[in-house]
Amino acid sequence: MSHFMATSDLLVGVYETKIERQNLRTLLEKLNEVYELLRPSICQFFNADRVISALYVTAAVTAAIIAWESKMNIAKRLEVEFLVRLSAQDQISRAIELVGISYETERIGVCIVSKSVESLEMAKSRLEALLGCKLIPFVDNRSTYILNELSKIYDVPEQALKLIQADSEFKALELFLIEKIAISLISR
């Protein structure tokens, strides 16, 4: 499945793609234009190798919306607030450093938030045309190497993962990171 419910009236589409460096440079230079082109949907790009799962992305979107609606937002734009929540940080610069895309990013994650499946699909199509590549459903990062890297990036104590009752190391880390997002809503 490529989309999830974030709130009772918002859908989240979580995709990924690989993009050629030249096209990535163009994208980074024209981000504001891309955001406007996709309205009324909201879109944000992220480093897919720094994110554990589509469920985690959905939790971050939900937290960003809650922060926004309750005036607890850190950023002035919802798209940036999403990165803050996705990174479980409270500094915008650190969030962008952790999960934002750069010229070195190879696997681009794309999150599209919309009010209907139709508008989500329309935004996805427009984005594919603009990028010149297909967006596929996000593939969860389950490799041991990536799990170890994510544990380091997000400063996850090894002992904490052992205490979480889950059927796999992947699920334990996913649950820990989702909890970190939830705590970010009350720790300010």
Coordinates of N, CA and C in Angstrom, one line a residue:
M1 N 0.8 -1.2 0.0 CA 0.0 0.0 0.0 C 0.9 1.2 0.0
S2 N 0.5 2.3 -0.8 CA 1.3 3.5 -0.9 C 0.7 4.7 -0.2
H3 N -0.4 4.5 0.4 CA -1.0 5.7 1.2 C -1.7 5.2 2.5
F4 N -1.7 6.1 3.5 CA -2.2 5.8 4.8 C -3.0 7.0 5.3
M5 N -3.8 6.8 6.3 CA -4.6 7.9 6.9 C -3.7 8.6 7.9
A6 N -3.6 9.9 7.8 CA -2.8 10.6 8.8 C -3.8 11.2 9.9
T7 N -4.9 11.7 9.4 CA -5.9 12.2 10.3 C -7.2 11.7 9.6
S8 N -8.4 12.0 10.2 CA -9.6 11.6 9.7 C -9.9 12.1 8.3
D9 N -9.3 13.2 7.9 CA -9.5 13.8 6.6 C -8.3 14.0 5.7
L10 N -7.2 13.4 6.1 CA -6.0 13.5 5.3 C -5.3 12.2 5.0
L11 N -4.9 12.0 3.8 CA -4.1 10.8 3.4 C -2.7 11.2 3.2
V12 N -1.8 10.2 3.4 CA -0.4 10.4 3.3 C 0.1 9.3 2.2
G13 N 0.7 9.8 1.2 CA 1.3 8.9 0.2 C 2.8 8.9 0.5
V14 N 3.4 7.7 0.6 CA 4.9 7.6 0.9 C 5.5 6.8 -0.2
Y15 N 6.4 7.5 -0.9 CA 7.0 7.0 -2.1 C 8.5 7.1 -2.0
E16 N 9.2 6.6 -3.0 CA 10.6 6.8 -3.2 C 11.0 6.7 -4.7
T17 N 12.2 7.2 -4.9 CA 12.7 7.2 -6.3 C 14.2 7.4 -6.2
K18 N 14.9 7.0 -7.3 CA 16.3 7.3 -7.5 C 16.3 8.4 -8.6
I19 N 17.1 9.4 -8.4 CA 17.0 10.5 -9.3 C 18.5 10.8 -9.8
E20 N 18.6 11.1 -11.0 CA 20.0 11.5 -11.5 C 20.4 12.8 -10.9
R21 N 21.7 12.9 -10.7 CA 22.3 14.1 -10.0 C 21.8 15.4 -10.7
Q22 N 21.8 15.4 -12.0 CA 21.4 16.6 -12.7 C 20.0 17.0 -12.4
N23 N 19.1 16.0 -12.4 CA 17.7 16.3 -12.1 C 17.5 16.6 -10.6
L24 N 18.4 16.1 -9.7 CA 18.3 16.4 -8.3 C 18.7 17.9 -8.1
R25 N 19.7 18.3 -8.8 CA 20.1 19.7 -8.7 C 19.0 20.6 -9.1
T26 N 18.3 20.3 -10.2 CA 17.2 21.1 -10.7 C 16.1 21.1 -9.7
L27 N 15.8 19.9 -9.1 CA 14.8 19.8 -8.1 C 15.1 20.7 -6.9
L28 N 16.3 20.6 -6.4 CA 16.7 21.4 -5.2 C 16.6 22.9 -5.5
E29 N 16.9 23.3 -6.7 CA 16.9 24.7 -7.0 C 15.5 25.2 -7.2
K30 N 14.5 24.3 -7.4 CA 13.1 24.8 -7.7 C 12.1 24.2 -6.7
L31 N 12.6 23.9 -5.5 CA 11.7 23.3 -4.5 C 10.4 24.2 -4.3
N32 N 10.5 25.5 -4.1 CA 9.3 26.3 -3.9 C 8.3 26.2 -5.0
E33 N 8.8 26.2 -6.2 CA 8.0 26.0 -7.4 C 7.2 24.7 -7.4
V34 N 8.0 23.6 -7.0 CA 7.4 22.3 -6.9 C 6.3 22.3 -5.9
Y35 N 6.5 22.9 -4.7 CA 5.5 22.9 -3.7 C 4.2 23.6 -4.2
E36 N 4.4 24.7 -4.9 CA 3.2 25.5 -5.4 C 2.5 24.7 -6.5
L37 N 3.2 24.0 -7.4 CA 2.7 23.2 -8.5 C 1.8 22.1 -7.9
L38 N 2.1 21.5 -6.8 CA 1.3 20.4 -6.3 C 0.2 20.8 -5.4
R39 N 0.0 22.1 -5.1 CA -1.1 22.5 -4.2 C -2.4 22.1 -4.9
P40 N -3.4 21.7 -4.1 CA -3.6 21.8 -2.7 C -2.9 20.7 -1.9
S41 N -2.3 19.8 -2.5 CA -1.6 18.7 -1.8 C -0.3 19.4 -1.3
I42 N 0.2 18.8 -0.2 CA 1.5 19.2 0.4 C 2.5 18.1 0.1
C43 N 3.7 18.5 -0.2 CA 4.8 17.5 -0.6 C 6.0 17.8 0.2
Q44 N 6.8 16.8 0.6 CA 8.1 17.0 1.1 C 9.0 15.8 0.7
F45 N 10.3 16.2 0.5 CA 11.3 15.2 0.1 C 12.1 14.9 1.3
F46 N 12.6 13.6 1.4 CA 13.5 13.3 2.5 C 14.5 12.2 2.0
N47 N 15.5 12.0 2.8 CA 16.6 11.0 2.5 C 16.0 9.7 2.9
A48 N 15.6 8.9 2.0 CA 15.0 7.6 2.2 C 15.9 6.6 3.0
D49 N 17.2 6.8 2.9 CA 18.1 5.9 3.7 C 18.1 6.2 5.2
R50 N 17.5 7.4 5.5 CA 17.5 7.8 6.9 C 16.2 7.6 7.6
V51 N 15.3 6.9 7.0 CA 13.9 6.7 7.5 C 13.6 5.2 7.5
I52 N 13.1 4.7 8.6 CA 12.9 3.3 8.7 C 11.7 2.7 7.9
S53 N 10.6 3.4 7.9 CA 9.4 2.8 7.3 C 8.4 3.9 6.9
A54 N 7.5 3.4 6.0 CA 6.3 4.3 5.6 C 5.4 4.6 6.8
L55 N 5.3 3.7 7.7 CA 4.5 3.9 9.0 C 5.2 5.0 9.8
Y56 N 6.5 5.0 9.9 CA 7.2 6.1 10.6 C 7.0 7.4 9.9
V57 N 7.0 7.5 8.6 CA 6.7 8.7 7.9 C 5.3 9.2 8.2
T58 N 4.3 8.3 8.2 CA 3.0 8.7 8.5 C 2.8 9.2 10.0
A59 N 3.6 8.6 10.9 CA 3.6 9.1 12.3 C 4.1 10.5 12.3
A60 N 5.2 10.8 11.6 CA 5.8 12.1 11.5 C 4.8 13.1 10.9
V61 N 4.1 12.8 9.9 CA 3.1 13.7 9.3 C 2.1 14.0 10.3
T62 N 1.6 13.0 10.9 CA 0.5 13.2 11.9 C 1.0 14.1 13.1
A63 N 2.2 13.9 13.5 CA 2.8 14.7 14.6 C 2.9 16.2 14.1
A64 N 3.4 16.3 12.9 CA 3.5 17.7 12.3 C 2.2 18.4 12.2
I65 N 1.1 17.7 11.8 CA -0.2 18.3 11.7 C -0.7 18.6 13.1
I66 N -0.5 17.8 14.1 CA -0.9 18.0 15.5 C -0.2 19.3 16.0
A67 N 1.1 19.3 15.8 CA 1.9 20.4 16.2 C 1.4 21.7 15.6
W68 N 1.1 21.7 14.3 CA 0.7 22.8 13.5 C -0.7 23.3 14.1
E69 N -1.6 22.4 14.2 CA -2.9 22.8 14.6 C -3.0 23.2 16.1
S70 N -2.1 22.7 16.9 CA -2.1 23.2 18.3 C -1.1 24.3 18.6
K71 N -0.6 24.9 17.5 CA 0.3 26.0 17.6 C 1.6 25.7 18.4
M72 N 2.0 24.4 18.3 CA 3.3 24.0 18.9 C 4.4 23.7 17.9
N73 N 4.1 24.3 16.7 CA 5.0 24.1 15.6 C 6.4 24.8 15.8
I74 N 7.4 24.2 15.3 CA 8.7 24.8 15.4 C 9.0 25.6 14.1
A75 N 8.6 25.1 13.0 CA 8.8 25.7 11.7 C 7.7 26.6 11.2
K76 N 7.9 27.4 10.3 CA 6.9 28.3 9.8 C 6.1 27.7 8.6
R77 N 6.6 26.6 8.1 CA 5.9 25.9 7.0 C 5.7 24.5 7.4
L78 N 4.5 23.9 7.1 CA 4.2 22.6 7.4 C 5.2 21.6 6.8
E79 N 5.6 21.8 5.6 CA 6.6 20.9 5.0 C 7.9 20.8 5.8
V80 N 8.3 21.9 6.4 CA 9.5 21.9 7.2 C 9.2 21.3 8.6
E81 N 8.0 21.5 9.1 CA 7.6 20.9 10.4 C 7.6 19.4 10.2
F82 N 7.2 18.9 9.1 CA 7.3 17.5 8.8 C 8.7 16.9 9.0
L83 N 9.7 17.6 8.4 CA 11.1 17.2 8.6 C 11.6 17.2 10.0
V84 N 11.1 18.2 10.8 CA 11.5 18.3 12.2 C 10.9 17.1 12.9
R85 N 9.7 16.8 12.7 CA 9.1 15.6 13.3 C 9.7 14.3 12.8
L86 N 10.0 14.2 11.6 CA 10.6 13.0 11.0 C 11.9 12.7 11.6
S87 N 12.7 13.8 11.9 CA 14.0 13.6 12.5 C 14.0 13.5 14.0
A88 N 12.8 13.7 14.6 CA 12.6 13.7 16.1 C 13.6 14.7 16.7
Q89 N 13.8 15.9 16.0 CA 14.7 16.9 16.5 C 13.9 18.1 16.9
D90 N 14.5 19.1 17.5 CA 13.8 20.4 17.8 C 14.5 21.6 17.1
Q91 N 15.5 21.3 16.3 CA 16.2 22.3 15.5 C 16.0 22.0 14.0
I92 N 15.6 23.1 13.3 CA 15.3 22.9 11.9 C 16.6 22.5 11.2
S93 N 17.7 23.2 11.5 CA 19.0 22.9 10.8 C 19.4 21.4 11.0
R94 N 19.3 21.0 12.2 CA 19.6 19.6 12.5 C 18.7 18.6 11.8
A95 N 17.4 18.9 11.7 CA 16.4 18.1 11.0 C 16.8 18.0 9.6
I96 N 17.1 19.1 8.9 CA 17.5 19.1 7.5 C 18.8 18.3 7.3
E97 N 19.7 18.4 8.2 CA 21.0 17.7 8.1 C 20.7 16.2 8.2
L98 N 19.8 15.8 9.1 CA 19.6 14.3 9.4 C 18.7 13.7 8.3
V99 N 17.6 14.3 7.9 CA 16.7 13.6 7.0 C 16.4 14.4 5.7
G100 N 17.0 15.6 5.5 CA 16.8 16.3 4.3 C 17.6 15.7 3.1
I101 N 17.2 16.2 1.9 CA 18.0 15.7 0.8 C 19.1 16.7 0.5
S102 N 20.1 16.2 -0.1 CA 21.3 17.0 -0.6 C 21.7 16.4 -1.9
Y103 N 22.8 17.0 -2.4 CA 23.3 16.6 -3.7 C 23.9 15.1 -3.6
E104 N 24.2 14.7 -2.4 CA 24.7 13.3 -2.2 C 23.6 12.3 -2.1
T105 N 22.4 12.7 -1.9 CA 21.3 11.7 -1.6 C 21.0 10.9 -2.9
E106 N 21.0 9.6 -2.6 CA 20.8 8.6 -3.8 C 19.4 8.2 -3.8
R107 N 18.8 7.9 -2.7 CA 17.4 7.4 -2.6 C 16.5 8.5 -2.0
I108 N 15.7 9.0 -2.8 CA 14.8 10.2 -2.4 C 13.5 9.6 -1.9
G109 N 13.1 10.0 -0.7 CA 11.8 9.7 -0.2 C 10.8 10.8 -0.5
V110 N 9.6 10.6 -0.8 CA 8.6 11.6 -1.1 C 7.4 11.3 -0.3
C111 N 6.9 12.4 0.4 CA 5.7 12.3 1.2 C 4.7 13.3 0.6
I112 N 3.6 12.8 0.3 CA 2.5 13.7 -0.3 C 1.3 13.6 0.7
V113 N 0.8 14.7 1.1 CA -0.4 14.8 2.0 C -1.5 15.4 1.2
S114 N -2.6 14.8 1.2 CA -3.8 15.3 0.4 C -5.1 14.9 1.1
K115 N -6.2 15.5 0.6 CA -7.5 15.2 1.2 C -8.2 14.1 0.5
S116 N -7.8 13.6 -0.6 CA -8.5 12.5 -1.3 C -7.5 11.7 -2.1
V117 N -7.9 10.5 -2.4 CA -7.0 9.6 -3.2 C -6.8 10.2 -4.6
E118 N -7.8 10.8 -5.1 CA -7.7 11.5 -6.4 C -6.7 12.6 -6.4
S119 N -6.7 13.5 -5.4 CA -5.8 14.6 -5.4 C -4.4 14.1 -5.1
L120 N -4.3 13.0 -4.3 CA -3.0 12.4 -4.0 C -2.4 11.9 -5.3
E121 N -3.2 11.1 -6.1 CA -2.7 10.6 -7.3 C -2.3 11.7 -8.4
M122 N -3.1 12.7 -8.4 CA -2.8 13.8 -9.3 C -1.5 14.5 -8.9
A123 N -1.3 14.7 -7.6 CA 0.0 15.3 -7.2 C 1.2 14.4 -7.5
K124 N 1.0 13.1 -7.3 CA 2.0 12.1 -7.7 C 2.3 12.1 -9.1
S125 N 1.3 12.2 -10.0 CA 1.5 12.2 -11.4 C 2.3 13.5 -11.9
R126 N 1.8 14.6 -11.3 CA 2.5 15.9 -11.6 C 4.0 15.8 -11.2
L127 N 4.3 15.2 -10.1 CA 5.6 15.1 -9.6 C 6.5 14.2 -10.4
E128 N 5.9 13.1 -10.8 CA 6.6 12.2 -11.7 C 7.0 12.9 -13.0
A129 N 6.0 13.6 -13.6 CA 6.3 14.3 -14.8 C 7.4 15.4 -14.6
L130 N 7.4 16.1 -13.5 CA 8.4 17.1 -13.2 C 9.8 16.5 -13.0
L131 N 9.8 15.3 -12.3 CA 11.1 14.7 -12.0 C 11.6 13.9 -13.1
G132 N 10.7 13.4 -14.0 CA 11.1 12.6 -15.1 C 11.4 11.2 -14.7
C133 N 10.7 10.7 -13.6 CA 10.9 9.3 -13.1 C 9.7 8.9 -12.4
K134 N 9.6 7.6 -12.2 CA 8.4 7.0 -11.5 C 8.7 7.0 -10.0
L135 N 7.6 7.2 -9.3 CA 7.6 7.1 -7.8 C 7.0 5.8 -7.5
I136 N 7.7 5.0 -6.7 CA 7.3 3.7 -6.3 C 6.9 3.7 -4.8
P137 N 6.1 2.8 -4.3 CA 5.8 2.8 -2.8 C 7.1 2.7 -2.1
F138 N 7.2 3.4 -0.9 CA 8.4 3.3 -0.1 C 8.7 1.9 0.4
V139 N 9.9 1.5 0.3 CA 10.3 0.2 0.8 C 11.0 0.4 2.2
D140 N 10.4 -0.3 3.2 CA 11.0 -0.2 4.5 C 12.5 -0.6 4.6
N141 N 13.2 0.1 5.4 CA 14.6 -0.2 5.6 C 14.9 -1.3 6.6
R142 N 15.0 -2.5 6.1 CA 15.0 -3.7 7.1 C 16.4 -4.3 7.1
S143 N 17.4 -3.8 6.4 CA 18.7 -4.5 6.4 C 19.4 -4.2 7.8
T144 N 20.2 -5.1 8.2 CA 20.9 -5.0 9.5 C 21.8 -3.7 9.5
Y145 N 22.4 -3.5 8.3 CA 23.3 -2.3 8.2 C 22.5 -1.0 8.4
I146 N 21.4 -0.9 7.7 CA 20.6 0.3 7.8 C 20.1 0.5 9.3
L147 N 19.6 -0.6 9.9 CA 19.1 -0.6 11.2 C 20.2 -0.1 12.2
N148 N 21.4 -0.6 12.0 CA 22.5 -0.1 12.9 C 22.8 1.4 12.6
E149 N 22.8 1.8 11.4 CA 23.0 3.2 11.0 C 21.9 4.1 11.6
L150 N 20.7 3.7 11.5 CA 19.6 4.5 12.0 C 19.6 4.5 13.6
S151 N 20.1 3.5 14.2 CA 20.2 3.5 15.6 C 21.3 4.5 16.1
K152 N 22.4 4.6 15.3 CA 23.4 5.6 15.6 C 22.9 7.0 15.3
I153 N 22.3 7.2 14.2 CA 21.8 8.5 13.8 C 20.8 9.1 14.8
Y154 N 19.9 8.2 15.2 CA 18.8 8.7 16.2 C 19.2 8.4 17.6
D155 N 20.4 8.0 17.9 CA 20.9 7.9 19.2 C 20.0 6.9 20.1
V156 N 19.9 5.7 19.5 CA 19.0 4.7 20.2 C 19.8 3.8 21.0
P157 N 19.6 3.8 22.3 CA 20.4 2.9 23.2 C 20.1 1.4 22.9
E158 N 21.1 0.6 22.7 CA 20.9 -0.8 22.4 C 20.0 -1.5 23.5
Q159 N 20.2 -1.1 24.7 CA 19.4 -1.7 25.8 C 17.9 -1.4 25.6
A160 N 17.6 -0.2 25.2 CA 16.2 0.2 25.0 C 15.5 -0.7 24.0
L161 N 16.2 -1.1 22.9 CA 15.6 -2.0 21.9 C 15.3 -3.4 22.5
K162 N 16.2 -3.8 23.4 CA 16.0 -5.1 24.0 C 14.8 -5.2 24.9
L163 N 14.4 -4.0 25.4 CA 13.3 -4.0 26.3 C 11.9 -3.9 25.6
I164 N 11.9 -3.5 24.4 CA 10.7 -3.4 23.6 C 10.2 -4.7 23.2
Q165 N 9.0 -5.1 23.5 CA 8.4 -6.3 23.1 C 8.0 -6.2 21.6
A166 N 8.8 -6.8 20.8 CA 8.5 -6.8 19.3 C 9.0 -8.1 18.7
D167 N 8.4 -8.4 17.6 CA 8.8 -9.7 16.9 C 10.1 -9.6 16.1
S168 N 10.7 -8.4 16.0 CA 12.0 -8.3 15.3 C 12.7 -7.1 15.7
E169 N 14.0 -7.0 15.4 CA 14.8 -5.8 15.6 C 14.2 -4.6 14.9
F170 N 13.8 -4.9 13.6 CA 13.2 -3.8 12.8 C 12.0 -3.2 13.5
K171 N 11.1 -4.1 14.0 CA 9.8 -3.6 14.6 C 10.2 -2.8 15.9
A172 N 11.1 -3.3 16.7 CA 11.5 -2.7 17.9 C 12.0 -1.3 17.6
L173 N 12.9 -1.1 16.6 CA 13.4 0.2 16.3 C 12.3 1.1 15.7
E174 N 11.5 0.6 14.9 CA 10.4 1.4 14.4 C 9.5 1.9 15.5
L175 N 9.1 1.0 16.4 CA 8.3 1.5 17.6 C 9.0 2.5 18.4
F176 N 10.3 2.3 18.7 CA 11.1 3.3 19.5 C 11.1 4.6 18.8
L177 N 11.3 4.7 17.5 CA 11.4 5.9 16.7 C 10.0 6.6 16.7
I178 N 9.0 5.8 16.5 CA 7.6 6.4 16.5 C 7.4 7.0 17.9
E179 N 7.8 6.4 19.0 CA 7.6 6.9 20.3 C 8.4 8.2 20.5
K180 N 9.6 8.3 19.9 CA 10.4 9.5 19.9 C 9.6 10.7 19.2
I181 N 9.0 10.4 18.1 CA 8.1 11.4 17.5 C 7.0 11.9 18.4
A182 N 6.3 10.9 19.0 CA 5.2 11.3 19.9 C 5.7 12.1 21.1
I183 N 6.9 11.7 21.7 CA 7.4 12.5 22.8 C 7.8 13.9 22.4
S184 N 8.2 14.0 21.1 CA 8.6 15.4 20.6 C 7.5 16.4 20.7
L185 N 6.2 15.9 20.7 CA 5.1 16.7 20.8 C 4.8 17.3 22.2
I186 N 5.3 16.6 23.2 CA 5.1 17.0 24.6 C 6.4 17.5 25.3
S187 N 7.5 17.4 24.6 CA 8.8 17.8 25.2 C 9.1 19.3 25.0
R188 N 8.3 20.0 24.4 CA 8.6 21.5 24.2 C 8.0 22.3 25.2

